[in-house]
Short mmCIF file of C-alpha atoms and ligand atoms in Angstrom, two decimals:
data_model
loop_
_atom_site.label_atom_id
_atom_site.label_comp_id
_atom_site.label_asym_id
_atom_site.label_seq_id
_atom_site.Cartn_x
_atom_site.Cartn_y
_atom_site.Cartn_z
CA MET A 1022 -38.21 -23.04 71.17
CA PRO A 1023 -38.12 -21.05 67.85
CA THR A 1024 -34.63 -19.69 67.12
CA LEU A 1025 -35.71 -16.04 66.88
CA PHE A 1026 -37.38 -16.22 70.29
CA LYS A 1027 -34.25 -17.81 71.81
CA THR A 1028 -32.07 -15.08 70.29
CA VAL A 1029 -34.24 -12.30 71.71
CA ILE A 1030 -34.13 -13.81 75.20
CA LEU A 1031 -30.37 -14.34 75.01
CA ALA A 1032 -29.84 -10.77 73.80
CA SER A 1033 -31.79 -9.28 76.69
CA ILE A 1034 -29.98 -11.45 79.24
CA THR A 1035 -26.61 -10.42 77.80
CA MET A 1036 -27.53 -6.74 77.85
CA GLY A 1037 -29.05 -7.07 81.32
CA GLN A 1038 -26.00 -8.82 82.77
CA ASN A 1039 -23.35 -6.54 81.49
CA PRO A 1040 -24.69 -3.41 79.83
CA LEU A 1041 -21.79 -1.20 78.80
CA THR A 1042 -22.80 2.40 79.39
CA LEU A 1043 -21.47 5.30 77.34
CA SER A 1044 -19.58 6.76 80.28
CA ARG A 1045 -17.95 3.45 81.22
CA PHE A 1046 -17.03 2.71 77.62
CA VAL A 1047 -15.47 6.16 77.05
CA THR A 1048 -13.62 6.05 80.37
CA GLU A 1049 -12.22 2.58 79.61
CA LYS A 1050 -11.18 3.63 76.10
CA GLN A 1051 -9.54 6.76 77.52
CA ALA A 1052 -7.66 4.81 80.14
CA ALA A 1053 -6.16 2.86 77.24
CA SER A 1054 -5.04 6.02 75.35
CA GLN A 1055 -2.07 7.92 76.66
CA GLY A 1056 -2.35 11.60 77.45
CA VAL A 1057 -6.15 11.76 77.28
CA THR A 1058 -7.87 13.54 80.15
CA GLY A 1059 -11.34 13.01 81.62
CA GLU A 1060 -12.53 16.19 79.90
CA PHE A 1061 -13.56 14.42 76.74
CA ALA A 1062 -15.67 11.88 78.67
CA GLY A 1063 -17.43 14.85 80.29
CA LEU A 1064 -18.03 16.47 76.93
CA LEU A 1065 -19.56 13.33 75.45
CA ALA A 1066 -21.73 12.81 78.53
CA GLN A 1067 -22.98 16.37 78.10
CA ILE A 1068 -23.87 15.71 74.45
CA GLY A 1069 -25.71 12.62 75.64
CA LEU A 1070 -27.66 14.73 78.12
CA VAL A 1071 -28.52 17.30 75.43
CA GLY A 1072 -29.80 14.37 73.33
CA LYS A 1073 -32.02 13.11 76.15
CA LEU A 1074 -33.55 16.56 76.67
CA ILE A 1075 -34.17 17.16 72.97
CA ALA A 1076 -35.57 13.65 72.49
CA GLN A 1077 -38.00 14.38 75.32
CA ASP A 1078 -39.12 17.63 73.64
CA LEU A 1079 -39.55 15.85 70.30
CA ARG A 1080 -41.66 13.10 71.83
CA ARG A 1081 -44.09 15.64 73.29
CA ALA A 1082 -43.84 18.25 70.51
CA GLY A 1083 -47.34 17.64 69.11
CA LEU A 1084 -48.81 18.09 72.61
CA SER A 1085 -46.76 21.08 73.77
CA GLY A 1086 -47.47 23.54 70.94
CA ILE A 1087 -43.87 23.58 69.77
CA LEU A 1088 -44.38 22.48 66.15
CA GLY A 1089 -44.18 24.97 63.26
CA THR A 1090 -41.95 27.98 62.67
CA THR A 1091 -40.95 30.96 64.83
CA GLY A 1092 -41.32 33.47 61.99
CA GLU A 1093 -37.55 34.11 61.99
CA ILE A 1094 -35.11 33.41 59.13
CA ASN A 1095 -31.72 31.95 60.16
CA VAL A 1096 -28.21 32.71 58.89
CA GLN A 1097 -28.72 30.09 56.14
CA GLY A 1098 -31.80 31.96 54.84
CA GLU A 1099 -34.13 29.21 56.08
CA ALA A 1100 -37.33 29.55 58.16
CA VAL A 1101 -36.49 28.72 61.79
CA LYS A 1102 -38.65 25.98 63.34
CA LYS A 1103 -39.60 26.37 67.00
CA LEU A 1104 -37.80 23.10 67.64
CA ASP A 1105 -34.65 24.41 65.88
CA GLU A 1106 -34.57 27.21 68.42
CA ILE A 1107 -35.29 24.94 71.38
CA ALA A 1108 -32.60 22.45 70.33
CA ASN A 1109 -30.07 25.24 69.85
CA GLU A 1110 -30.85 26.78 73.24
CA THR A 1111 -30.49 23.36 74.87
CA PHE A 1112 -26.99 22.90 73.40
CA VAL A 1113 -25.92 26.45 74.27
CA LYS A 1114 -27.32 26.47 77.83
CA LEU A 1115 -25.90 23.09 78.75
CA PHE A 1116 -22.46 23.82 77.35
CA HIS A 1117 -22.25 27.45 78.44
CA HIS A 1118 -22.08 26.65 82.13
CA SER A 1119 -20.40 23.27 81.82
CA GLY A 1120 -16.88 24.66 81.74
CA LEU A 1121 -16.10 22.00 79.12
CA VAL A 1122 -15.67 24.13 75.99
CA CYS A 1123 -14.27 27.58 75.21
CA ALA A 1124 -16.36 28.22 72.07
CA LEU A 1125 -19.59 27.09 70.42
CA VAL A 1126 -20.55 27.34 66.75
CA SER A 1127 -24.06 26.46 65.63
CA GLU A 1128 -25.96 26.30 62.36
CA GLU A 1129 -28.58 28.45 64.05
CA MET A 1130 -26.25 31.29 65.14
CA GLU A 1131 -24.50 33.69 62.79
CA LYS A 1132 -21.71 34.35 65.31
CA PRO A 1133 -19.98 31.85 67.58
CA VAL A 1134 -20.43 31.97 71.35
CA LEU A 1135 -16.96 32.57 72.82
CA LEU A 1136 -16.55 31.55 76.45
CA PRO A 1137 -13.37 33.24 77.75
CA GLU A 1138 -14.43 32.39 81.32
CA ASN A 1139 -13.79 28.69 80.51
CA TRP A 1140 -10.38 29.28 78.94
CA PRO A 1141 -7.59 28.05 79.38
CA GLN A 1142 -8.96 25.08 81.38
CA ALA A 1143 -11.33 24.17 78.53
CA LYS A 1144 -9.41 23.50 75.33
CA TYR A 1145 -12.25 22.00 73.28
CA MET A 1146 -14.53 23.88 70.89
CA LEU A 1147 -17.86 22.43 69.79
CA LEU A 1148 -19.43 22.97 66.37
CA PHE A 1149 -22.93 21.61 65.86
CA ASP A 1150 -26.15 21.42 63.89
CA PRO A 1151 -28.63 21.30 66.79
CA LEU A 1152 -31.56 19.86 64.81
CA ASP A 1153 -30.83 18.29 61.46
CA GLY A 1154 -33.74 17.63 59.11
CA SER A 1155 -36.05 20.05 60.86
CA SER A 1156 -38.63 19.92 58.05
CA ASN A 1157 -39.40 16.48 59.54
CA THR A 1158 -40.53 17.94 62.88
CA ASP A 1159 -44.15 18.48 61.90
CA CYS A 1160 -44.73 15.00 60.46
CA ASN A 1161 -43.15 12.76 63.11
CA MET A 1162 -40.20 11.70 60.94
CA PRO A 1163 -36.58 11.14 62.03
CA LEU A 1164 -34.37 14.02 63.13
CA GLY A 1165 -30.78 14.33 64.25
CA ALA A 1166 -28.02 16.54 65.60
CA ILE A 1167 -24.44 16.57 64.35
CA PHE A 1168 -21.33 17.60 66.30
CA SER A 1169 -17.66 18.22 65.61
CA VAL A 1170 -14.99 18.77 68.27
CA VAL A 1171 -11.78 20.68 67.64
CA LYS A 1172 -9.06 21.66 70.08
CA SER A 1173 -7.38 24.98 70.75
CA GLU A 1174 -3.63 24.48 70.81
CA ARG A 1175 -2.89 28.05 71.89
CA LYS A 1176 -1.62 28.53 75.40
CA ASP A 1177 -1.25 32.33 75.24
CA ARG A 1178 -4.78 33.50 74.39
CA MET A 1179 -8.37 32.52 73.63
CA PRO A 1180 -8.97 31.26 70.09
CA THR A 1181 -10.45 33.90 67.80
CA GLU A 1182 -13.49 33.47 65.57
CA ASP A 1183 -11.27 32.74 62.55
CA GLU A 1184 -9.52 29.89 64.37
CA LEU A 1185 -12.79 27.99 64.73
CA ALA A 1186 -12.99 27.26 61.01
CA ARG A 1187 -10.71 24.22 60.78
CA LYS A 1188 -10.01 21.57 58.21
CA GLY A 1189 -11.85 18.28 58.82
CA THR A 1190 -8.56 16.48 59.46
CA GLU A 1191 -8.11 18.65 62.57
CA GLN A 1192 -11.24 17.30 64.27
CA VAL A 1193 -10.47 15.37 67.44
CA ALA A 1194 -13.94 13.85 67.67
CA ALA A 1195 -17.21 13.86 65.77
CA GLY A 1196 -20.57 12.19 65.80
CA TYR A 1197 -24.31 12.53 65.80
CA LEU A 1198 -27.50 12.00 67.72
CA LEU A 1199 -30.32 10.26 65.86
CA TYR A 1200 -33.91 10.68 67.02
CA GLY A 1201 -35.66 7.80 65.29
CA SER A 1202 -37.68 4.90 66.61
CA SER A 1203 -34.99 4.98 69.30
CA THR A 1204 -32.47 7.66 70.25
CA MET A 1205 -28.86 6.89 69.37
CA LEU A 1206 -25.51 8.52 69.92
CA VAL A 1207 -22.78 7.57 67.45
CA TYR A 1208 -19.24 8.94 67.84
CA THR A 1209 -15.62 8.58 66.84
CA VAL A 1210 -12.39 9.91 68.29
CA GLY A 1211 -10.41 8.60 65.35
CA GLN A 1212 -10.20 5.01 66.58
CA GLY A 1213 -13.29 3.48 65.02
CA VAL A 1214 -16.97 4.31 65.35
CA HIS A 1215 -19.25 3.23 68.15
CA GLY A 1216 -23.02 3.50 68.54
CA PHE A 1217 -25.06 3.69 71.74
CA THR A 1218 -28.82 3.33 72.07
CA LEU A 1219 -30.68 5.24 74.75
CA ASP A 1220 -32.41 2.73 77.03
CA PRO A 1221 -35.71 4.38 78.00
CA GLY A 1222 -35.89 2.20 81.14
CA THR A 1223 -32.59 3.22 82.75
CA GLY A 1224 -32.06 6.53 80.91
CA GLU A 1225 -28.55 5.32 79.99
CA TYR A 1226 -26.91 5.13 76.59
CA LEU A 1227 -25.89 1.49 76.20
CA LEU A 1228 -23.37 0.17 73.72
CA SER A 1229 -25.36 -1.40 70.88
CA HIS A 1230 -23.04 -1.03 67.85
CA GLU A 1231 -19.33 -1.51 68.61
CA GLN A 1232 -16.73 -0.84 65.87
CA ILE A 1233 -19.18 -0.12 63.06
CA ARG A 1234 -17.83 -1.02 59.60
CA ILE A 1235 -19.56 0.21 56.46
CA PRO A 1236 -19.76 -2.34 53.61
CA ALA A 1237 -17.46 -1.48 50.67
CA ARG A 1238 -20.50 -1.28 48.39
CA GLY A 1239 -24.23 -0.95 49.00
CA LYS A 1240 -27.53 -1.23 47.22
CA VAL A 1241 -29.11 2.05 48.31
CA TYR A 1242 -28.71 5.68 47.23
CA GLY A 1243 -30.11 8.78 48.87
CA VAL A 1244 -30.47 12.05 46.96
CA ASN A 1245 -33.16 14.69 46.38
CA GLU A 1246 -33.91 13.65 42.82
CA GLY A 1247 -36.32 16.57 42.42
CA ASN A 1248 -33.15 18.59 41.81
CA TYR A 1249 -32.11 16.44 38.81
CA HIS A 1250 -32.46 19.29 36.30
CA LYS A 1251 -30.04 21.42 38.39
CA TRP A 1252 -27.21 18.86 38.38
CA THR A 1253 -24.06 18.74 36.27
CA PRO A 1254 -23.97 16.15 33.44
CA GLY A 1255 -21.60 13.92 35.50
CA THR A 1256 -23.96 13.76 38.49
CA LYS A 1257 -26.92 13.04 36.21
CA LYS A 1258 -25.01 10.23 34.49
CA TYR A 1259 -23.98 8.70 37.83
CA VAL A 1260 -27.53 8.62 39.18
CA ASP A 1261 -28.82 7.33 35.82
CA ASP A 1262 -26.22 4.57 36.08
CA LEU A 1263 -27.45 3.57 39.56
CA LYS A 1264 -30.89 3.03 38.05
CA THR A 1265 -29.69 0.96 35.12
CA GLN A 1266 -30.56 -2.71 35.31
CA ASP A 1267 -27.50 -4.94 35.65
CA LYS A 1268 -27.80 -7.96 37.90
CA SER A 1269 -24.06 -8.66 38.00
CA SER A 1270 -23.30 -5.30 39.67
CA GLY A 1271 -26.40 -5.25 41.90
CA ARG A 1272 -28.17 -2.47 39.99
CA PRO A 1273 -30.65 -0.88 40.05
CA TYR A 1274 -30.05 0.51 43.55
CA SER A 1275 -33.06 1.41 45.73
CA VAL A 1276 -33.71 5.03 46.76
CA ARG A 1277 -33.99 5.91 50.43
CA TYR A 1278 -34.23 9.63 51.23
CA SER A 1279 -35.80 10.93 54.43
CA GLY A 1280 -34.89 14.65 54.32
CA CYS A 1281 -32.74 14.09 57.43
CA LEU A 1282 -29.05 13.78 56.61
CA VAL A 1283 -28.27 11.99 59.88
CA ALA A 1284 -30.94 9.33 59.32
CA ASP A 1285 -29.91 8.78 55.70
CA VAL A 1286 -26.20 8.56 56.54
CA HIS A 1287 -26.91 6.28 59.52
CA ARG A 1288 -28.75 3.82 57.26
CA ILE A 1289 -25.81 3.84 54.86
CA LEU A 1290 -23.25 3.52 57.66
CA LEU A 1291 -24.92 0.32 58.80
CA GLY A 1292 -25.94 -1.20 55.48
CA GLY A 1293 -23.81 0.46 52.80
CA GLY A 1294 -24.68 2.68 49.85
CA ILE A 1295 -24.31 6.35 49.02
CA TYR A 1296 -25.83 9.71 50.00
CA LEU A 1297 -25.41 12.73 47.72
CA TYR A 1298 -26.11 16.41 48.09
CA PRO A 1299 -24.10 17.44 45.03
CA GLY A 1300 -23.00 20.80 43.74
CA GLU A 1301 -25.48 22.26 41.24
CA LEU A 1302 -24.92 24.20 38.00
CA ASP A 1303 -26.05 27.47 39.60
CA LYS A 1304 -24.87 26.55 43.09
CA PRO A 1305 -21.58 24.62 42.80
CA GLU A 1306 -21.04 24.85 46.57
CA GLY A 1307 -24.14 22.69 47.21
CA LYS A 1308 -26.41 23.04 50.24
CA LEU A 1309 -24.82 21.36 53.22
CA ARG A 1310 -22.48 23.03 55.67
CA LEU A 1311 -18.83 22.00 55.90
CA LEU A 1312 -17.99 22.53 59.56
CA TYR A 1313 -20.95 21.00 61.37
CA GLU A 1314 -22.51 18.65 58.77
CA ALA A 1315 -20.02 17.40 56.16
CA ASN A 1316 -16.81 17.30 58.26
CA PRO A 1317 -18.17 15.39 61.27
CA LEU A 1318 -20.08 12.88 59.13
CA ALA A 1319 -17.03 12.46 56.88
CA MET A 1320 -14.88 11.65 59.93
CA VAL A 1321 -17.44 9.10 61.16
CA VAL A 1322 -17.84 7.43 57.76
CA GLU A 1323 -14.09 7.35 57.03
CA GLN A 1324 -13.46 5.86 60.47
CA ALA A 1325 -15.95 3.10 59.57
CA GLY A 1326 -14.03 2.39 56.34
CA GLY A 1327 -16.12 4.49 53.93
CA GLY A 1328 -15.46 7.64 51.93
CA ALA A 1329 -16.62 11.26 51.78
CA SER A 1330 -15.96 13.54 48.82
CA THR A 1331 -17.04 16.80 47.24
CA GLY A 1332 -16.99 14.92 43.93
CA THR A 1333 -13.50 16.19 43.22
CA MET A 1334 -11.71 16.00 46.56
CA ARG A 1335 -11.80 14.44 50.02
CA ILE A 1336 -14.14 16.36 52.33
CA LEU A 1337 -11.69 16.25 55.25
CA ASP A 1338 -9.08 18.09 53.14
CA VAL A 1339 -11.35 21.00 52.17
CA GLU A 1340 -9.89 24.31 53.36
CA ALA A 1341 -12.30 25.91 55.84
CA LYS A 1342 -12.65 29.64 55.25
CA GLN A 1343 -15.95 30.55 56.91
CA LEU A 1344 -18.03 29.20 59.76
CA HIS A 1345 -21.12 28.65 57.62
CA GLN A 1346 -19.36 27.55 54.45
CA ARG A 1347 -21.26 25.14 52.19
CA VAL A 1348 -19.84 22.13 50.39
CA PRO A 1349 -21.12 19.40 48.03
CA LEU A 1350 -21.31 16.08 49.89
CA ILE A 1351 -21.02 12.57 48.49
CA ILE A 1352 -20.65 10.08 51.30
CA GLY A 1353 -20.95 6.37 51.96
CA SER A 1354 -19.42 3.06 50.90
CA ALA A 1355 -15.88 3.50 49.57
CA ASP A 1356 -16.52 1.84 46.18
CA ASP A 1357 -19.76 3.76 45.62
CA VAL A 1358 -18.11 7.10 46.42
CA ARG A 1359 -15.26 6.24 44.04
CA ASP A 1360 -17.76 5.47 41.24
CA ALA A 1361 -19.54 8.79 41.84
CA GLU A 1362 -16.22 10.65 41.63
CA ASP A 1363 -15.39 8.85 38.37
CA PHE A 1364 -18.64 10.03 36.76
CA ILE A 1365 -18.44 13.56 38.18
CA GLN A 1366 -14.85 13.95 36.97
CA SER A 1367 -15.79 12.43 33.57
CA ARG A 1368 -13.46 9.43 33.99
CA ARG A 1369 -16.55 7.32 33.26
CA MET A 1370 -19.36 8.27 30.90
P1 AFP B 2687 -31.80 21.37 58.22
O1 AFP B 2687 -30.61 20.92 58.98
O2 AFP B 2687 -31.79 22.85 58.01
O3 AFP B 2687 -33.05 20.90 58.80
O4 AFP B 2687 -31.71 20.81 56.69
C1 AFP B 2687 -31.81 19.49 56.40
C2 AFP B 2687 -30.69 19.11 55.48
O5 AFP B 2687 -29.56 19.90 55.75
C3 AFP B 2687 -30.32 17.65 55.56
O6 AFP B 2687 -30.62 17.05 56.78
C4 AFP B 2687 -31.09 16.99 54.45
O7 AFP B 2687 -30.48 15.84 53.93
C5 AFP B 2687 -31.18 18.08 53.43
O8 AFP B 2687 -31.05 19.31 54.13
C6 AFP B 2687 -32.49 18.05 52.72
O9 AFP B 2687 -32.51 19.05 51.77
P2 AFP B 2687 -33.61 19.04 50.61
O10 AFP B 2687 -34.91 19.38 51.25
O11 AFP B 2687 -33.15 20.11 49.67
O12 AFP B 2687 -33.61 17.70 49.97
#
């Protein structure tokens, strides 16, 4: 029997015999960590459910008349897609009545949703981008959702709006949903990164990528190179360097850029390389949002052994001042991120 065929059969038998579901995996991991309650398992299960519902909408979007824009402009100044709104409502509705969180912050909402009725039992607060890469909705390309979980330490009162903007190092969990050729949920609680693939047959998320480790260096870079003329000299030099031919250091790198941050970072998490949405001359703060894009992905990538930087400092150390704050993001393999920082800070020319 050909080896590939044998491997496929073996893989399906192994999965079939002992598929590790998301809930069992999280519960077992929790049992091993002291002082952790079942609340977090519930929260992750709820994110999984949100992912199933949104994935279902995305699969039927072209048939259900939910492509295109709503005519509204969101807090970021961007045209709201119908699916942005649907994904946001799905997150808010499912978490509102779950009793699992006391506050919600979304890319699609200017103000947070505070849920005093869930406090003090619910100590977690969820910050999320409900549909990342939404320009991909109308052309059947990958999409994602990103989430960050922080905890309210106050026992005397509900957290206020200002207390939702936290430094990345204060996240207790983070992760993303990826809607690609399959639906995946990837998360970390600060003890490594694990990936689950939604099995369409059973409707369960099954462990498919345990303890993901990102290679120290990759061969791929992802950046919107149409913005080249807007970049600082250091960023230009770094990207020029990636394209220079030099067999000994594996250059030139290949470009892979989908317009969906989650998909691009997921590729890099598994295979190595670097994603950049840098600061620009006229917009030094860049495009991406700190609290529900950069911070959670930085936590995931660092937990897998990679790096995440603004170009001048670690993302997770950036002081959070506003809910919708933007930040430059350079994320991926540790050595690649270090090289980018060297060019941006003019340590290399
Ligand atoms: P949305 O989350 O608003 O859909 O934006 C997508 C995104 O934040 C990120 O997923 C992409 O990597 C990036 O923007 C694409 O931006 P450009 O179109 O400027 O390259």
